[in-house]
mmCIF file of C-alpha atoms and ligand atoms in Angstrom:
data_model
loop_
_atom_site.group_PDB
_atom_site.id
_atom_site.type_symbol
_atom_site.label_atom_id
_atom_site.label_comp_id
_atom_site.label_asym_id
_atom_site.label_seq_id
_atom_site.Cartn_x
_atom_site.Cartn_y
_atom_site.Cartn_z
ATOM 1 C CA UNK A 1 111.379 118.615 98.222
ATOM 2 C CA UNK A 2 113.162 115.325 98.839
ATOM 3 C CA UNK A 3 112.320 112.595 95.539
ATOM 4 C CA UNK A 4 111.004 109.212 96.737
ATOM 5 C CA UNK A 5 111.522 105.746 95.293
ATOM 6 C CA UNK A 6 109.136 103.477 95.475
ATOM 7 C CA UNK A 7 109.346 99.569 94.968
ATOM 8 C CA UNK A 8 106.036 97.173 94.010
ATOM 9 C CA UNK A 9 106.344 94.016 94.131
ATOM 10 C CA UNK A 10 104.329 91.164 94.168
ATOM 11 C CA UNK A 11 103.449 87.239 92.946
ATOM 12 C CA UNK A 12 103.387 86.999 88.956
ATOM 13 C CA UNK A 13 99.344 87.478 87.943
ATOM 14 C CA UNK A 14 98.467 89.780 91.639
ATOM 15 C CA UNK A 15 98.182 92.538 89.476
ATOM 16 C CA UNK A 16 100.604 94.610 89.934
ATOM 17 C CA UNK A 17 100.907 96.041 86.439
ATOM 18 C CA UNK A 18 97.157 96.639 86.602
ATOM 19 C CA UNK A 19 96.917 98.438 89.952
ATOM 20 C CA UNK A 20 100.087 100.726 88.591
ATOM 21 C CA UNK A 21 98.143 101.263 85.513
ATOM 22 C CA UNK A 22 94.770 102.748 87.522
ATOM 23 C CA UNK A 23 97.683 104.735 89.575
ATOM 24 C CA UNK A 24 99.366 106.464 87.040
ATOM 25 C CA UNK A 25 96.213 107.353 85.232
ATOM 26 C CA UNK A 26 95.220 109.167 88.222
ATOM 27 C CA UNK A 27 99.030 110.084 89.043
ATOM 28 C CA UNK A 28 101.018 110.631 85.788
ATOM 29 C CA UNK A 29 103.757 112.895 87.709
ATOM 30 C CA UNK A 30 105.557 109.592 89.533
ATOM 31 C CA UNK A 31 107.963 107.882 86.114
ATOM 32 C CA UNK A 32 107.558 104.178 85.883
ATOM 33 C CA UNK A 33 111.348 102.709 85.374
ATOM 34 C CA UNK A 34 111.605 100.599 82.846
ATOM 35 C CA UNK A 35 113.545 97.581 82.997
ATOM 36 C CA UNK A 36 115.964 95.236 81.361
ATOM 37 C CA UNK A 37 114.677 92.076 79.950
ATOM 38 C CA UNK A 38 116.061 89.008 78.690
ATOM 39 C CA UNK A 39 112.741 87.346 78.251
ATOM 40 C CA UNK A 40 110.432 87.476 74.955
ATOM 41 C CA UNK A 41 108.037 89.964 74.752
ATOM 42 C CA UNK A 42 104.358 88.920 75.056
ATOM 43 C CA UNK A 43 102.260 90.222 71.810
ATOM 44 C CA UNK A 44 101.643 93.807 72.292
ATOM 45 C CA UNK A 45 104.634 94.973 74.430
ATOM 46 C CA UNK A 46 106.494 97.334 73.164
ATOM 47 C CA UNK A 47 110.518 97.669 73.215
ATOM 48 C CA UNK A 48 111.238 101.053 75.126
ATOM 49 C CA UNK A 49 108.540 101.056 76.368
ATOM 50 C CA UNK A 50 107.036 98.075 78.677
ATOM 51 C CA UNK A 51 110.674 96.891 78.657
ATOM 52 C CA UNK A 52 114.211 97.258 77.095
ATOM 53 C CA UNK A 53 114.638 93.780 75.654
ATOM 54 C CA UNK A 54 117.864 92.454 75.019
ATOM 55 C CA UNK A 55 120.099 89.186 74.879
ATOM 56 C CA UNK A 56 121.428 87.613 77.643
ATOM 57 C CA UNK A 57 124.845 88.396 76.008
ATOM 58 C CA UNK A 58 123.945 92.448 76.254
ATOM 59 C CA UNK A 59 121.998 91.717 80.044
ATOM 60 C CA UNK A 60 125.723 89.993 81.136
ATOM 61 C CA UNK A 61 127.782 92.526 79.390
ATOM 62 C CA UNK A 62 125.834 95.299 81.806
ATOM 63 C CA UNK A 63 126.303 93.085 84.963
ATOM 64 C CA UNK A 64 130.060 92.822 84.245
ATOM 65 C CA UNK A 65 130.157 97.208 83.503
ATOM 66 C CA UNK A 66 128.517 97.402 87.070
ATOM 67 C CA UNK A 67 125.402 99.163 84.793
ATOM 68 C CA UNK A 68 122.512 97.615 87.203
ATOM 69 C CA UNK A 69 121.312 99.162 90.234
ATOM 70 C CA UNK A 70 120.036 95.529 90.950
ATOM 71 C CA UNK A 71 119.260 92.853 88.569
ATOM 72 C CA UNK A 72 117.515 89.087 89.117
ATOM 73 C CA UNK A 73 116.275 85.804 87.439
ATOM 74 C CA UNK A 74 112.991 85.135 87.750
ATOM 75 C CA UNK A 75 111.678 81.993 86.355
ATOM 76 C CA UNK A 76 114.525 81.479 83.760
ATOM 77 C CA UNK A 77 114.646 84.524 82.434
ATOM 78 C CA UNK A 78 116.772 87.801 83.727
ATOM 79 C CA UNK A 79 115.819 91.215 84.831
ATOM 80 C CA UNK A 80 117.370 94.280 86.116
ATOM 81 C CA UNK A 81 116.995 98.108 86.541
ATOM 82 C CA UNK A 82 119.654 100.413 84.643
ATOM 83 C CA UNK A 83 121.439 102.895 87.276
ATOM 84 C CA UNK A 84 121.482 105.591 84.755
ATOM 85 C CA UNK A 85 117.633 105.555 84.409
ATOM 86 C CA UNK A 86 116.880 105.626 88.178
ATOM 87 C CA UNK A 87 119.699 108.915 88.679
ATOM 88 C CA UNK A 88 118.038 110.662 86.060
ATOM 89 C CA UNK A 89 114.997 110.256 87.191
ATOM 90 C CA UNK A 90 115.779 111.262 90.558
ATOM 91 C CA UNK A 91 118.374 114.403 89.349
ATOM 92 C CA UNK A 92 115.515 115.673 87.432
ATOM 93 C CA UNK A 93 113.611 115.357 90.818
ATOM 94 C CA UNK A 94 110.624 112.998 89.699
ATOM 95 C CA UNK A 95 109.212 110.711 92.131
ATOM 96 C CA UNK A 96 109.997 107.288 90.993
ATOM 97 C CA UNK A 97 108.566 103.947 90.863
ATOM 98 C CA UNK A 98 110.422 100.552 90.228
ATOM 99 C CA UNK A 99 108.043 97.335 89.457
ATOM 100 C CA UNK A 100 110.666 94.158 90.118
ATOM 101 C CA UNK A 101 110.830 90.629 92.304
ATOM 102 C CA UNK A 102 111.651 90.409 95.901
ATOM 103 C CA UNK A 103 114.529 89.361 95.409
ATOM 104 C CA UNK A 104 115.310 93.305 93.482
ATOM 105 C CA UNK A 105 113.185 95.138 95.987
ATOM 106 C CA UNK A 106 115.341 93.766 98.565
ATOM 107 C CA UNK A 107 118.924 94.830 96.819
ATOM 108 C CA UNK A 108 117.275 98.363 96.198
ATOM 109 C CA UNK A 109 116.028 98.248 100.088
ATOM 110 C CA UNK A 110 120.308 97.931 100.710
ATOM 111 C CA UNK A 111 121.555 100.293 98.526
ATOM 112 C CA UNK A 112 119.098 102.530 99.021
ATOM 113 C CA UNK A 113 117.497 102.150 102.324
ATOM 114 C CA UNK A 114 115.205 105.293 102.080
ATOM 115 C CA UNK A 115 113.321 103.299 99.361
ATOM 116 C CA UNK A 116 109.856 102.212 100.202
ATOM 117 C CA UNK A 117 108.886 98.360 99.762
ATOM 118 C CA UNK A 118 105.306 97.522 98.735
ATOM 119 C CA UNK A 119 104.258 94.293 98.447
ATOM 120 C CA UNK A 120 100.747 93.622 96.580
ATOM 121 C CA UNK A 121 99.154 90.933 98.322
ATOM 122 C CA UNK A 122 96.455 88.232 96.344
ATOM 123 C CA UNK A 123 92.832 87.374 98.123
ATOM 124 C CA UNK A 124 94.118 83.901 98.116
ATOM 125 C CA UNK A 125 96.398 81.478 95.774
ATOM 126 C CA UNK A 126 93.537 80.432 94.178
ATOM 127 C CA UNK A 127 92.539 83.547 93.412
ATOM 128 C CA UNK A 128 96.147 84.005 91.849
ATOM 129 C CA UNK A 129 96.262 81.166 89.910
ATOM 130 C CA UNK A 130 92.811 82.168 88.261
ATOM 131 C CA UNK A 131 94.467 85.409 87.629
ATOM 132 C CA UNK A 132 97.212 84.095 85.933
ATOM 133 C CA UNK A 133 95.827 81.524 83.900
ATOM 134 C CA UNK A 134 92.963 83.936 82.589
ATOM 135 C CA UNK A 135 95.884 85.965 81.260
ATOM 136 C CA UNK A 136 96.848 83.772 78.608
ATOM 137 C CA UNK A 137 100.052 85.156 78.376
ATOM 138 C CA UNK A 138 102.336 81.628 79.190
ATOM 139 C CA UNK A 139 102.363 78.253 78.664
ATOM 140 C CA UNK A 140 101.312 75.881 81.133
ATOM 141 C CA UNK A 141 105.743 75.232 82.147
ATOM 142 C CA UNK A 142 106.289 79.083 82.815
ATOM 143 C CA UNK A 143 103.014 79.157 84.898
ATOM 144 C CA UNK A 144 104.189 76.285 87.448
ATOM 145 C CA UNK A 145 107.914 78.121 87.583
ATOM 146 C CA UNK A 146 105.740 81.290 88.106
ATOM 147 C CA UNK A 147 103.414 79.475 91.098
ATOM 148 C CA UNK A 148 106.108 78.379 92.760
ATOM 149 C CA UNK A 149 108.090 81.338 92.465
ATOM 150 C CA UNK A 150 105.194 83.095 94.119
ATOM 151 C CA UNK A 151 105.258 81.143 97.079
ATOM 152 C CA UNK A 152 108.841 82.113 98.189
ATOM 153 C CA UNK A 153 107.770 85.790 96.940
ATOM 154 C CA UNK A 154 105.374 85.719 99.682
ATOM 155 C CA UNK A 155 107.747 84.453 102.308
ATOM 156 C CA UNK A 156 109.697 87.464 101.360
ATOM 157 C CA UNK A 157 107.170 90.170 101.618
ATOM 158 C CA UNK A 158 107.639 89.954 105.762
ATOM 159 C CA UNK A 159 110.493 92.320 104.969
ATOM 160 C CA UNK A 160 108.296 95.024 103.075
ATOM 161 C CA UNK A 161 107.552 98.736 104.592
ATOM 162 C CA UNK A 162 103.449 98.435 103.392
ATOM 163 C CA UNK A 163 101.441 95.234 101.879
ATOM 164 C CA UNK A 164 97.642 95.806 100.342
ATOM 165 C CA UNK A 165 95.342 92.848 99.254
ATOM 166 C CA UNK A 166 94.870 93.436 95.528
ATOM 167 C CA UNK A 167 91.369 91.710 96.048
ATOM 168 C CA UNK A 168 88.983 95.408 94.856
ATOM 169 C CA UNK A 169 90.781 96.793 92.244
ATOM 170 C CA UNK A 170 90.044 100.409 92.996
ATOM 171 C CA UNK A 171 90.418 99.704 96.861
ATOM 172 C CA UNK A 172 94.196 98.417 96.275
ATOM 173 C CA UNK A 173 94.443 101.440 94.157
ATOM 174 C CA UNK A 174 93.104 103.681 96.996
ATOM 175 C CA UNK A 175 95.425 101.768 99.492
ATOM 176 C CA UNK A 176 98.575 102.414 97.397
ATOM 177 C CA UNK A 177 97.919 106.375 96.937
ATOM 178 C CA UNK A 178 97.651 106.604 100.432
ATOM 179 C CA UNK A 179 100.647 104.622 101.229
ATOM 180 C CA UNK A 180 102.470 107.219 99.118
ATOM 181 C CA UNK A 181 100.951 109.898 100.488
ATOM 182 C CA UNK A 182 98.998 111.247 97.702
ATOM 183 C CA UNK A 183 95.548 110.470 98.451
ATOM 184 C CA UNK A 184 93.989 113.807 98.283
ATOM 185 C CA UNK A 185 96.127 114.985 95.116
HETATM 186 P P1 ADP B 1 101.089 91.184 87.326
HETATM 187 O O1 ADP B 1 101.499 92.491 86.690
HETATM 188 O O2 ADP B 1 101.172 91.213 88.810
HETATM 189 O O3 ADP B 1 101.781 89.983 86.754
HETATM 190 P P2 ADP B 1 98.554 91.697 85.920
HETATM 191 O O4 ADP B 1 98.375 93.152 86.207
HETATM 192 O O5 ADP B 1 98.988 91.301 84.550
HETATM 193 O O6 ADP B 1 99.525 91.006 87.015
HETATM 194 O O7 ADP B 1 97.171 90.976 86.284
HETATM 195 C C1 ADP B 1 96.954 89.597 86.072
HETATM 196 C C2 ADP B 1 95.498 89.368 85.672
HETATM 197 O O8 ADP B 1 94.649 89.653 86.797
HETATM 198 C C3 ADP B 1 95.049 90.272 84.528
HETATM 199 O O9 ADP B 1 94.233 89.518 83.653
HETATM 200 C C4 ADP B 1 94.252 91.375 85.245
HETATM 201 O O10 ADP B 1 93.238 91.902 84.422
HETATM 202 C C5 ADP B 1 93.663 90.632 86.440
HETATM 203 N N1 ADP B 1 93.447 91.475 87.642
HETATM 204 C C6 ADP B 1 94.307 92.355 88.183
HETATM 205 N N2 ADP B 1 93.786 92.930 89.306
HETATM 206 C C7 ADP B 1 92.558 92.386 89.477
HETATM 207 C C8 ADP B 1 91.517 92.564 90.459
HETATM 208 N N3 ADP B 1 91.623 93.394 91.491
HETATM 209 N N4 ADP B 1 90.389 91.821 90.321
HETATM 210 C C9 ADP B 1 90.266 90.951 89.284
HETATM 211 N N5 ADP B 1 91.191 90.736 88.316
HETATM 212 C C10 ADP B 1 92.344 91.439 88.408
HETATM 213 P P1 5GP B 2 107.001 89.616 83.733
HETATM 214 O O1 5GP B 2 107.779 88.613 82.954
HETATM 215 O O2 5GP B 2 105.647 89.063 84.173
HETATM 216 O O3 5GP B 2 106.892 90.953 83.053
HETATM 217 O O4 5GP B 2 107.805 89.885 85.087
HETATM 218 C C1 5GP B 2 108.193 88.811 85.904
HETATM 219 C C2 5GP B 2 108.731 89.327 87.226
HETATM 220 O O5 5GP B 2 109.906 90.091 87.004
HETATM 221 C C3 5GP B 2 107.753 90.243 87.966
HETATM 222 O O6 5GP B 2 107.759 89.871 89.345
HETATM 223 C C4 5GP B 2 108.333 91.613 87.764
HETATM 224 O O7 5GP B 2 108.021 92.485 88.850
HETATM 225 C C5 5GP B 2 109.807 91.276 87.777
HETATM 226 N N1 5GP B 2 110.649 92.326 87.188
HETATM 227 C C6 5GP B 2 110.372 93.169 86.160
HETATM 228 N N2 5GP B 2 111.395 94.016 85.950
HETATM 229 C C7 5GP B 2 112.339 93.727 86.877
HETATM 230 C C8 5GP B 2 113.620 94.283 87.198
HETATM 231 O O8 5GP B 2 114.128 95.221 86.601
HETATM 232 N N3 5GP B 2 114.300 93.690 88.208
HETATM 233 C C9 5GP B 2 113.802 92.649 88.934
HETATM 234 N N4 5GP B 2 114.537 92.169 89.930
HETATM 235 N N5 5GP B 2 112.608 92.107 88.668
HETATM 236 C C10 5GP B 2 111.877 92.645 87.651
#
């Protein structure tokens, strides 16, 4: 059986990490890739686990080796996924799922083009900014670069296979097993 990859993405504070949460409780056979990160990690993250975090001295030394299947900055800090990690994956024939930007989802979409783009959608931008405020997880500086960074997200996510309205949680989470085919698993 052919191994898929799949690609969320979505505005900062949508939900994505919460919808993939409810998904791979229900799903734990799909691997969650686990990026690069030059940015801080927020209290409770884990390194190796919610992210690799590292310098931007190691994140530029990786660029240069070609070590990135695709990499971005997002809101002045960079991200990327590691090539080795998404082979793996895929040689030891696990269905894979990559959480990045648009901007990575779109690089993937090139090098890959039997990847499959979904975009998580918010109610509204109010509702978005709620949701990221209410997080508590950045300062009021890194919330602006994060609003207006979702704006050209959105403008993006015209070039995705699938988009679902995180609005119901367990209706987005619904949406997204049936986009990937698993709904009666
Ligand atoms: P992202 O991973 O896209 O940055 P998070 O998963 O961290 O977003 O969600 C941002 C905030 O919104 C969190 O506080 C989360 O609990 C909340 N949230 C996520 N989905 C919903 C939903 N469907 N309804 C209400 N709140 C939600
Ligand atoms: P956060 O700092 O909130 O964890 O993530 C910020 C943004 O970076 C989110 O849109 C998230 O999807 C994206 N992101 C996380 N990992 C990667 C990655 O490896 N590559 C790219 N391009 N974006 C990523």
């Amino acid at each position: 059986m052919n191994k898929k990859l799949y690609v969320i993405s979505g505005s900062s504070g949508v939900g994505k990490g919460t919808v993939l949460k409810g998904f791979l409780e229900k799903h734990p056979e799909y691997m969650l890739s686990i990026s690069c990160t030059t940015r801080k990690p927020r209290p409770g993250e884990v390194d190796g686990v919610n992210y690799f975090f590292i310098s931007k001295e190691e994140f530029e030394n990786c660029i240069e080796q070609d070590k990135f299947l695709e990499w971005a900055e997002f809101a002045g800090n960079f991200y990327g996924t590691k090539k080795k990690y998404i082979n793996q994956c895929l040689f030891d024939g696990k269905d894979i799922i990559l959480e990045i930007d648009t901007k990575g989802a779109l690089q993937v979409k090139k090098r890959m083009p039997e990847a499959v783009l979904i975009f998580i959608c918010p109610p509204s931008y109010e509702v978005l900014e709620n949701r990221l405020r209410g997080r508590h997880t950045e300062d009021e500086a890194t919330i602006q670069k994060r609003l207006n960074e979702a704006k050209i997200e959105l403008e993006r996510a015209e070039s995705f296979d699938y988009k679902i309205v995180n609005d119901d949680l367990k209706k987005a989470i619904s949406e997204l097993e049936k986009v990937m085919g698993c709904e009666n698993a």
